[in-house]
CSV table of C-alpha atoms in Angstrom, one decimal:
chain,number,residue,atom,x,y,z
A,193,UNK,CA,-12.4,212.8,120.4
A,194,UNK,CA,-9.2,211.5,118.8
A,195,UNK,CA,-5.7,212.9,118.7
A,196,UNK,CA,-3.8,212.2,115.3
A,197,UNK,CA,-0.2,212.5,114.5
A,198,UNK,CA,0.4,212.8,110.6
A,199,UNK,CA,3.3,211.4,108.8
A,200,UNK,CA,4.5,214.9,108.1
A,201,UNK,CA,5.1,217.9,110.4
A,202,UNK,CA,1.4,218.5,110.4
A,203,UNK,CA,-0.2,217.3,113.6
A,204,UNK,CA,-4.1,216.7,113.6
A,205,UNK,CA,-6.7,216.6,116.3
A,206,UNK,CA,-10.6,216.1,116.0
A,207,UNK,CA,-13.5,216.5,118.0
A,208,UNK,CA,-17.2,215.5,117.4
A,209,UNK,CA,-16.2,213.4,114.2
A,210,UNK,CA,-16.4,209.7,113.4
A,211,UNK,CA,-13.3,207.7,114.2
A,212,UNK,CA,-13.5,205.8,110.9
A,213,UNK,CA,-13.3,209.2,108.9
A,214,UNK,CA,-9.9,210.2,110.1
A,215,UNK,CA,-6.8,209.3,108.1
A,216,UNK,CA,-5.0,207.8,111.0
A,217,UNK,CA,-7.3,204.8,111.1
A,218,UNK,CA,-6.9,204.0,107.4
A,219,UNK,CA,-5.0,200.8,106.5
A,220,UNK,CA,-2.9,202.0,103.5
A,221,UNK,CA,0.6,201.6,102.5
A,222,UNK,CA,3.3,204.2,102.9
A,223,UNK,CA,3.7,204.6,99.2
A,224,UNK,CA,0.1,205.2,98.7
A,225,UNK,CA,0.1,207.6,101.6
A,226,UNK,CA,3.0,209.6,100.3
A,227,UNK,CA,1.4,209.8,96.9
A,228,UNK,CA,-2.2,210.7,97.9
A,229,UNK,CA,-1.7,212.0,101.5
A,230,UNK,CA,-3.8,211.4,104.6
A,231,UNK,CA,-7.6,211.7,103.9
A,232,UNK,CA,-9.7,213.3,106.8
A,233,UNK,CA,-13.4,213.4,106.3
A,234,UNK,CA,-15.4,216.0,108.3
A,235,UNK,CA,-18.2,213.5,109.1
A,236,UNK,CA,-20.2,214.2,112.4
A,237,UNK,CA,-20.9,211.5,114.7
A,238,UNK,CA,-23.8,209.2,113.3
A,239,UNK,CA,-22.6,209.4,109.7
A,240,UNK,CA,-23.0,205.9,108.1
A,241,UNK,CA,-19.8,203.9,108.0
A,242,UNK,CA,-20.6,202.3,104.7
A,243,UNK,CA,-20.7,205.9,103.0
A,244,UNK,CA,-17.3,206.8,104.6
A,245,UNK,CA,-15.6,203.6,103.4
A,246,UNK,CA,-17.0,204.1,99.9
A,247,UNK,CA,-15.5,207.7,99.7
A,248,UNK,CA,-12.1,206.4,101.1
A,249,UNK,CA,-12.0,203.5,98.7
A,250,UNK,CA,-13.0,205.8,95.7
A,251,UNK,CA,-10.3,208.4,96.5
A,252,UNK,CA,-7.4,205.9,97.0
A,253,UNK,CA,-8.2,203.8,94.0
A,254,UNK,CA,-8.9,206.7,91.6
A,255,UNK,CA,-6.2,207.1,88.8
A,256,UNK,CA,-6.8,211.0,88.9
A,257,UNK,CA,-3.5,212.7,89.7
A,258,UNK,CA,-5.1,216.0,90.8
A,259,UNK,CA,-6.0,215.4,94.5
A,260,UNK,CA,-8.6,218.1,94.8
A,261,UNK,CA,-10.6,216.8,91.7
A,262,UNK,CA,-10.2,213.3,92.8
A,263,UNK,CA,-11.7,214.0,96.2
A,264,UNK,CA,-14.5,216.0,94.7
A,265,UNK,CA,-15.7,213.2,92.3
A,266,UNK,CA,-15.5,210.9,95.2
A,267,UNK,CA,-17.7,213.2,97.5
A,268,UNK,CA,-20.2,214.0,94.6
A,269,UNK,CA,-20.6,210.2,93.9
A,270,UNK,CA,-21.4,209.6,97.6
A,271,UNK,CA,-23.9,212.5,97.8
A,272,UNK,CA,-25.7,211.2,94.8
A,273,UNK,CA,-25.9,207.7,96.2
A,274,UNK,CA,-27.2,208.6,99.6
A,275,UNK,CA,-29.6,211.5,100.1
A,276,UNK,CA,-29.0,214.0,102.9
A,277,UNK,CA,-25.2,212.8,103.4
A,278,UNK,CA,-24.0,216.3,102.7
A,279,UNK,CA,-25.5,217.6,105.8
A,280,UNK,CA,-23.5,215.1,107.9
A,281,UNK,CA,-20.4,215.2,105.8
A,282,UNK,CA,-20.1,218.6,104.2
A,283,UNK,CA,-16.5,218.3,103.1
A,284,UNK,CA,-13.0,216.6,103.6
A,285,UNK,CA,-9.3,217.6,103.5
A,286,UNK,CA,-6.2,215.9,102.4
A,287,UNK,CA,-2.8,216.4,104.1
A,288,UNK,CA,0.2,215.7,102.0
A,289,UNK,CA,3.6,217.0,103.6
A,290,UNK,CA,2.9,220.6,104.4
A,291,UNK,CA,0.2,220.9,101.6
A,292,UNK,CA,-3.6,220.9,102.6
A,293,UNK,CA,-6.3,220.2,100.0
A,294,UNK,CA,-9.8,221.3,101.0
A,295,UNK,CA,-13.0,220.2,99.2
A,296,UNK,CA,-16.5,220.8,100.3
A,297,UNK,CA,-20.0,222.3,100.2
A,298,UNK,CA,-21.3,225.5,102.0
A,299,UNK,CA,-21.7,223.5,105.2
A,300,UNK,CA,-17.8,223.5,105.6
A,301,UNK,CA,-15.6,226.4,106.9
A,302,UNK,CA,-12.0,226.7,107.5
A,303,UNK,CA,-9.4,229.3,109.0
A,304,UNK,CA,-5.6,229.6,109.0
A,305,UNK,CA,-4.2,231.5,111.9
A,306,UNK,CA,-0.6,232.6,112.3
A,307,UNK,CA,1.3,235.0,114.5
A,308,UNK,CA,-1.9,236.8,115.9
A,309,UNK,CA,-3.4,236.9,112.2
A,310,UNK,CA,-6.3,235.1,110.8
A,311,UNK,CA,-7.4,234.1,107.3
A,312,UNK,CA,-10.3,232.2,105.8
A,313,UNK,CA,-9.3,229.2,104.0
A,314,UNK,CA,-12.5,228.0,102.7
A,315,UNK,CA,-16.0,229.6,102.5
A,316,UNK,CA,-18.1,229.0,99.5
A,317,UNK,CA,-20.4,232.1,100.5
A,318,UNK,CA,-17.4,234.4,100.1
A,319,UNK,CA,-16.0,232.7,97.1
A,320,UNK,CA,-13.0,231.3,98.8
A,321,UNK,CA,-12.5,228.1,97.1
A,322,UNK,CA,-12.9,227.5,93.2
A,323,UNK,CA,-15.9,225.5,91.9
A,324,UNK,CA,-15.0,222.0,90.7
A,325,UNK,CA,-16.2,221.2,87.2
A,326,UNK,CA,-17.6,217.7,87.6
A,327,UNK,CA,-18.9,215.4,84.9
A,328,UNK,CA,-22.6,215.1,84.4
A,329,UNK,CA,-24.3,213.4,87.4
A,330,UNK,CA,-27.5,211.3,87.5
A,331,UNK,CA,-29.4,212.4,90.5
A,332,UNK,CA,-27.8,215.7,91.5
A,333,UNK,CA,-28.7,215.4,95.1
A,334,UNK,CA,-27.2,218.5,96.0
A,335,UNK,CA,-27.9,221.6,93.7
A,336,UNK,CA,-24.7,223.8,94.5
A,337,UNK,CA,-21.3,223.3,93.2
A,338,UNK,CA,-18.6,221.5,95.2
A,339,UNK,CA,-15.6,223.8,95.7
A,340,UNK,CA,-11.9,223.0,96.2
A,341,UNK,CA,-8.9,225.0,97.9
A,342,UNK,CA,-5.2,224.3,98.2
A,343,UNK,CA,-3.0,225.9,100.9
A,344,UNK,CA,0.8,225.3,101.9
A,345,UNK,CA,1.2,225.7,105.6
A,346,UNK,CA,4.3,227.1,107.2
A,347,UNK,CA,5.9,226.6,110.6
A,348,UNK,CA,3.4,227.9,113.2
A,349,UNK,CA,0.2,227.8,111.1
A,350,UNK,CA,-2.9,226.4,112.4
A,351,UNK,CA,-5.8,225.2,110.4
A,352,UNK,CA,-9.2,225.1,111.9
A,353,UNK,CA,-11.9,223.3,109.9
A,354,UNK,CA,-15.4,222.9,111.1
A,355,UNK,CA,-18.6,221.1,109.9
A,356,UNK,CA,-21.6,223.4,110.5
A,357,UNK,CA,-21.6,226.3,112.8
A,358,UNK,CA,-21.6,229.1,110.3
A,359,UNK,CA,-23.7,231.4,112.5
A,360,UNK,CA,-21.4,230.7,115.6
A,361,UNK,CA,-17.8,230.9,114.4
A,362,UNK,CA,-16.3,234.0,112.6
A,363,UNK,CA,-12.8,235.3,112.0
A,364,UNK,CA,-12.4,237.0,115.5
A,365,UNK,CA,-13.6,234.0,117.4
A,366,UNK,CA,-11.5,231.7,115.4
A,367,UNK,CA,-8.4,233.8,116.2
A,368,UNK,CA,-9.1,234.1,119.9
A,369,UNK,CA,-9.5,230.2,120.2
A,370,UNK,CA,-6.2,229.7,118.3
A,371,UNK,CA,-4.3,232.3,120.6
A,372,UNK,CA,-5.6,230.7,123.7
A,373,UNK,CA,-5.0,227.0,123.0
A,374,UNK,CA,-1.5,226.2,121.7
A,375,UNK,CA,-2.0,222.5,121.6
A,376,UNK,CA,-4.1,221.0,118.7
A,377,UNK,CA,-6.3,218.8,120.8
A,378,UNK,CA,-7.1,221.5,123.3
A,379,UNK,CA,-8.0,223.9,120.4
A,380,UNK,CA,-10.3,221.2,118.9
A,381,UNK,CA,-12.1,220.6,122.2
A,382,UNK,CA,-12.6,224.3,122.9
A,383,UNK,CA,-14.1,224.9,119.4
A,384,UNK,CA,-16.2,221.9,119.9
A,385,UNK,CA,-17.7,223.1,123.1
A,386,UNK,CA,-18.2,226.6,121.7
A,387,UNK,CA,-20.3,225.1,118.7
A,388,UNK,CA,-22.3,222.9,121.0
A,389,UNK,CA,-23.3,225.8,123.2
A,390,UNK,CA,-24.8,227.9,120.4
A,391,UNK,CA,-25.8,225.3,117.8
A,392,UNK,CA,-28.3,222.4,118.2
A,393,UNK,CA,-27.2,220.8,114.8
A,394,UNK,CA,-24.6,218.0,114.6
A,395,UNK,CA,-21.0,219.8,114.6
A,396,UNK,CA,-17.5,218.5,114.1
A,397,UNK,CA,-14.0,220.1,114.4
A,398,UNK,CA,-10.7,219.2,112.8
A,399,UNK,CA,-7.5,221.0,113.6
A,400,UNK,CA,-4.1,220.8,111.6
A,401,UNK,CA,-1.3,222.4,113.5
A,402,UNK,CA,2.3,222.6,112.0
A,403,UNK,CA,5.4,222.2,114.2
A,404,UNK,CA,7.1,225.5,115.1
A,405,UNK,CA,10.8,226.4,115.5
A,406,UNK,CA,13.1,227.4,118.2
A,407,UNK,CA,14.6,230.6,117.6
A,408,UNK,CA,17.4,230.2,120.3
A,409,UNK,CA,20.0,227.6,119.3
A,410,UNK,CA,21.1,224.9,121.7
A,411,UNK,CA,24.4,226.0,123.6
A,412,UNK,CA,27.2,223.8,125.0
A,413,UNK,CA,27.0,223.2,128.7
A,414,UNK,CA,30.8,223.1,129.2
A,415,UNK,CA,32.4,226.5,130.0
A,416,UNK,CA,34.5,227.9,127.2
A,417,UNK,CA,38.2,227.4,127.3
A,418,UNK,CA,40.5,230.0,128.5
A,419,UNK,CA,42.1,232.1,125.6
A,420,UNK,CA,45.6,231.7,125.1
A,421,UNK,CA,48.0,234.7,125.4
A,422,UNK,CA,49.0,235.7,121.9
A,423,UNK,CA,52.9,236.3,121.9
A,424,UNK,CA,53.6,239.5,119.8
A,425,UNK,CA,55.6,239.0,116.7
A,426,UNK,CA,59.0,240.4,116.9
A,427,UNK,CA,60.8,240.7,113.7
A,428,UNK,CA,64.0,242.1,115.2
A,429,UNK,CA,63.7,245.6,113.4
A,430,UNK,CA,64.8,248.4,115.4
A,431,UNK,CA,62.8,251.4,115.9
A,432,UNK,CA,63.5,254.3,113.7
A,433,UNK,CA,66.1,256.8,115.1
A,434,UNK,CA,66.6,260.5,114.5
A,435,UNK,CA,64.2,263.4,113.4
A,436,UNK,CA,60.9,262.6,111.8
A,437,UNK,CA,60.3,264.1,108.2
A,438,UNK,CA,57.1,265.6,109.5
A,439,UNK,CA,59.0,268.0,111.9
A,440,UNK,CA,61.2,268.9,109.1
A,441,UNK,CA,58.3,269.8,106.9
A,442,UNK,CA,56.5,271.9,109.6
A,443,UNK,CA,59.9,273.8,110.2
A,444,UNK,CA,60.3,274.7,106.5
A,445,UNK,CA,56.5,275.9,106.3
A,446,UNK,CA,57.1,278.3,109.5
A,447,UNK,CA,60.2,279.6,108.0
A,448,UNK,CA,58.4,280.3,104.7
A,449,UNK,CA,55.6,282.3,106.6
A,450,UNK,CA,58.2,284.3,108.6
A,451,UNK,CA,60.0,285.2,105.4
A,452,UNK,CA,56.7,286.2,103.7
A,453,UNK,CA,55.8,288.4,106.6
A,454,UNK,CA,59.2,290.1,106.5
A,455,UNK,CA,59.0,290.8,102.8
A,456,UNK,CA,55.2,291.7,102.3
A,457,UNK,CA,54.3,293.0,105.7
A,458,UNK,CA,52.7,291.5,108.7
A,459,UNK,CA,49.1,292.9,108.3
A,460,UNK,CA,48.6,291.8,104.7
A,461,UNK,CA,50.0,288.3,105.4
A,462,UNK,CA,47.7,287.9,108.5
A,463,UNK,CA,44.6,289.1,106.4
A,464,UNK,CA,45.4,286.6,103.6
A,465,UNK,CA,45.8,283.7,106.0
A,466,UNK,CA,42.5,284.7,107.9
A,467,UNK,CA,40.7,284.5,104.4
A,468,UNK,CA,42.2,281.1,103.7
A,469,UNK,CA,41.4,279.7,107.0
A,470,UNK,CA,37.8,281.1,106.9
A,471,UNK,CA,37.5,279.4,103.3
A,472,UNK,CA,38.7,276.2,104.6
A,473,UNK,CA,36.9,275.9,107.8
A,474,UNK,CA,33.8,278.1,107.6
A,475,UNK,CA,32.7,278.6,103.9
A,476,UNK,CA,30.0,281.0,103.1
A,477,UNK,CA,26.6,279.0,102.1
A,478,UNK,CA,25.5,279.4,98.6
A,479,UNK,CA,21.8,279.6,98.2
A,480,UNK,CA,20.4,277.1,95.6
A,481,UNK,CA,17.2,277.9,94.0
A,482,UNK,CA,14.4,275.4,94.5
A,483,UNK,CA,11.5,274.9,92.0
A,484,UNK,CA,8.2,276.1,93.4
A,485,UNK,CA,5.8,273.3,94.2
A,486,UNK,CA,2.9,272.7,91.9
A,487,UNK,CA,-0.4,271.4,92.9
A,488,UNK,CA,-1.2,267.8,92.1
A,489,UNK,CA,-4.8,267.6,90.7
A,490,UNK,CA,-6.9,265.0,92.4
A,491,UNK,CA,-10.2,263.4,91.8
A,492,UNK,CA,-12.5,263.6,94.7
A,493,UNK,CA,-14.0,260.1,95.5
A,494,UNK,CA,-17.7,260.4,96.4
A,495,UNK,CA,-18.7,258.8,99.6
A,496,UNK,CA,-21.3,255.8,99.4
A,497,UNK,CA,-24.5,256.0,101.5
A,498,UNK,CA,-25.3,253.1,103.8
A,499,UNK,CA,-26.5,249.8,102.1
A,500,UNK,CA,-30.1,248.8,102.1
A,501,UNK,CA,-31.3,246.2,104.6
A,502,UNK,CA,-32.7,243.0,103.5
A,503,UNK,CA,-36.0,242.0,105.1
A,504,UNK,CA,-37.6,238.9,103.4
A,505,UNK,CA,-36.8,236.2,103.0
A,506,UNK,CA,-34.4,235.8,105.9
A,507,UNK,CA,-30.9,234.5,105.0
A,508,UNK,CA,-31.1,230.7,105.0
A,509,UNK,CA,-34.8,230.4,104.7
A,510,UNK,CA,-36.4,227.5,102.8
A,511,UNK,CA,-39.4,228.3,100.7
A,512,UNK,CA,-41.7,225.9,98.9
A,513,UNK,CA,-43.9,226.5,95.7
A,514,UNK,CA,-45.1,229.7,94.1
A,515,UNK,CA,-43.4,233.0,93.8
A,516,UNK,CA,-40.8,234.6,96.2
A,517,UNK,CA,-41.2,238.0,97.6
A,518,UNK,CA,-37.9,239.8,97.9
A,519,UNK,CA,-38.4,242.8,100.4
A,520,UNK,CA,-35.9,245.6,101.8
A,521,UNK,CA,-35.7,249.0,103.3
A,522,UNK,CA,-33.3,251.9,103.2
A,523,UNK,CA,-32.7,254.7,105.6
A,524,UNK,CA,-34.1,257.5,103.5
A,525,UNK,CA,-36.4,257.9,100.4
A,526,UNK,CA,-35.1,257.8,96.8
A,527,UNK,CA,-34.3,261.1,95.3
A,528,UNK,CA,-33.9,262.3,91.6
A,529,UNK,CA,-33.0,259.5,89.2
A,530,UNK,CA,-32.0,257.0,92.1
A,531,UNK,CA,-33.4,253.4,91.9
A,532,UNK,CA,-33.1,250.1,93.7
A,533,UNK,CA,-30.9,247.7,91.7
A,534,UNK,CA,-32.0,244.1,92.7
A,535,UNK,CA,-29.5,241.5,91.9
A,536,UNK,CA,-30.0,237.8,92.2
A,537,UNK,CA,-28.2,234.5,91.1
A,538,UNK,CA,-28.0,230.8,92.1
A,539,UNK,CA,-25.6,230.0,94.9
A,540,UNK,CA,-22.1,229.8,93.6
A,541,UNK,CA,-22.5,232.2,90.7
A,542,UNK,CA,-22.1,236.0,90.3
A,543,UNK,CA,-25.3,238.0,91.2
A,544,UNK,CA,-26.7,240.1,88.1
A,545,UNK,CA,-29.4,242.7,87.7
A,546,UNK,CA,-32.9,241.3,88.1
A,547,UNK,CA,-34.8,244.3,88.2
A,548,UNK,CA,-34.5,248.3,88.6
A,549,UNK,CA,-37.4,249.5,90.8
A,550,UNK,CA,-38.2,252.6,93.0
A,551,UNK,CA,-40.2,250.4,95.4
A,552,UNK,CA,-39.1,248.2,98.4
A,553,UNK,CA,-39.9,244.8,97.0
A,554,UNK,CA,-40.1,242.7,93.9
A,555,UNK,CA,-41.8,239.4,93.0
A,556,UNK,CA,-39.5,236.6,91.6
A,557,UNK,CA,-40.6,233.3,90.1
A,558,UNK,CA,-37.8,230.7,90.4
A,559,UNK,CA,-37.6,227.8,87.8
A,560,UNK,CA,-35.2,225.5,89.4
A,561,UNK,CA,-34.9,224.0,92.8
A,562,UNK,CA,-31.8,224.9,94.9
A,563,UNK,CA,-30.2,227.7,96.7
A,564,UNK,CA,-30.3,231.3,95.7
A,565,UNK,CA,-28.3,234.5,96.6
A,566,UNK,CA,-29.6,238.1,96.2
A,567,UNK,CA,-28.7,241.6,97.3
A,568,UNK,CA,-29.8,245.2,96.6
A,569,UNK,CA,-27.8,248.3,95.9
A,570,UNK,CA,-28.9,252.0,95.2
A,571,UNK,CA,-27.8,253.3,91.8
A,572,UNK,CA,-28.4,256.6,89.9
A,573,UNK,CA,-28.4,257.7,86.4
A,574,UNK,CA,-31.3,255.5,85.3
A,575,UNK,CA,-29.4,252.5,84.4
A,576,UNK,CA,-27.9,249.6,86.4
A,577,UNK,CA,-24.4,250.4,87.5
A,578,UNK,CA,-24.4,253.9,85.9
A,579,UNK,CA,-23.5,255.4,89.1
A,580,UNK,CA,-23.5,253.6,92.6
A,581,UNK,CA,-24.9,255.5,95.4
A,582,UNK,CA,-24.9,253.3,98.4
A,583,UNK,CA,-22.8,250.2,99.5
A,584,UNK,CA,-24.0,246.7,98.5
A,585,UNK,CA,-26.2,245.0,100.9
A,586,UNK,CA,-25.0,242.1,102.7
A,587,UNK,CA,-25.7,239.0,100.5
A,588,UNK,CA,-28.8,236.9,101.5
A,589,UNK,CA,-29.5,233.4,100.7
A,590,UNK,CA,-32.8,231.2,100.4
A,591,UNK,CA,-33.7,227.7,99.2
A,592,UNK,CA,-36.6,227.2,96.9
A,593,UNK,CA,-38.3,224.1,95.8
A,594,UNK,CA,-41.3,223.5,93.7
A,595,UNK,CA,-43.2,221.4,96.3
């Protein structure tokens, strides 16, 4: 386990990774570091050091300006040169200032946690990360596409990247680990211990923690100076003397009221004054007609039934030779024009309809070695996608080879 301090505000810590794979141990110039950032390889312990050195040299000597594409090409060349390297080194990331570039295969996962919230930052199974278009390769040791992602961290963000452990870590566990451990090294150690308890495969953890901020400013220790007494300004003008004009106006108004009462009668004057006072201080409310509400037409959204359950092959299963049997079940029999829409595609591509059937299994004959993804949904109307009846089943995956 190695604790790292990046040249930016992003502090890095690792657990279960080769020390040579971490950017702090690289001998590069500050100018190159500020142009291409710090390269961290998610290489578990036991990864060949020669392969790590080749990737680092290819990345820092490449003239490609796009950091994500440059790193993807370096990883693809290393995977082609050494068979099985992608299992020990599923991905890498580059820290440049507050920007993080993630490049890897399905064996790499990453989360960003902030203020009691969590977000997946890299997961090829969930299409989080765009596939990188690479030039033609000679060996194609790995059959799936390499994906890349770019994130800009803010104050208080924590990025947790793991090599392996897909079945162990999820969003909720990643958030709990980040909330319990505020230091990068403690978080990396806790995540590593959790992965080792539930997984027998080699695993590694890399944590990038951005520096936070203090909401309370520093205050001076000395007591504030006593306020000086402000001397009132005296311009020497004497106060006004005599009778105020307001009292003169009130006296004239009272005389006018008395004269009116003498001329028109006391009762009529009091009645008129009462009406004026009532209008001024208690006016009668005037009803305002309001339009009658009209009903807003709405479209009822049909509720979808539960998704079918995939039975065989199990997710992640490796098959060899022959045909592949895809089997599933549903909680009730099909009715009317309902059919099972079986959808399949190679890993990294969008699933499309393979077959419409009213049975619970189909036979598929693969033609290319590699990973495949498949799912099942119940549709109505006799055509795929005409009317969806159930939710989409959780996507399953399997690996097929000819021998």
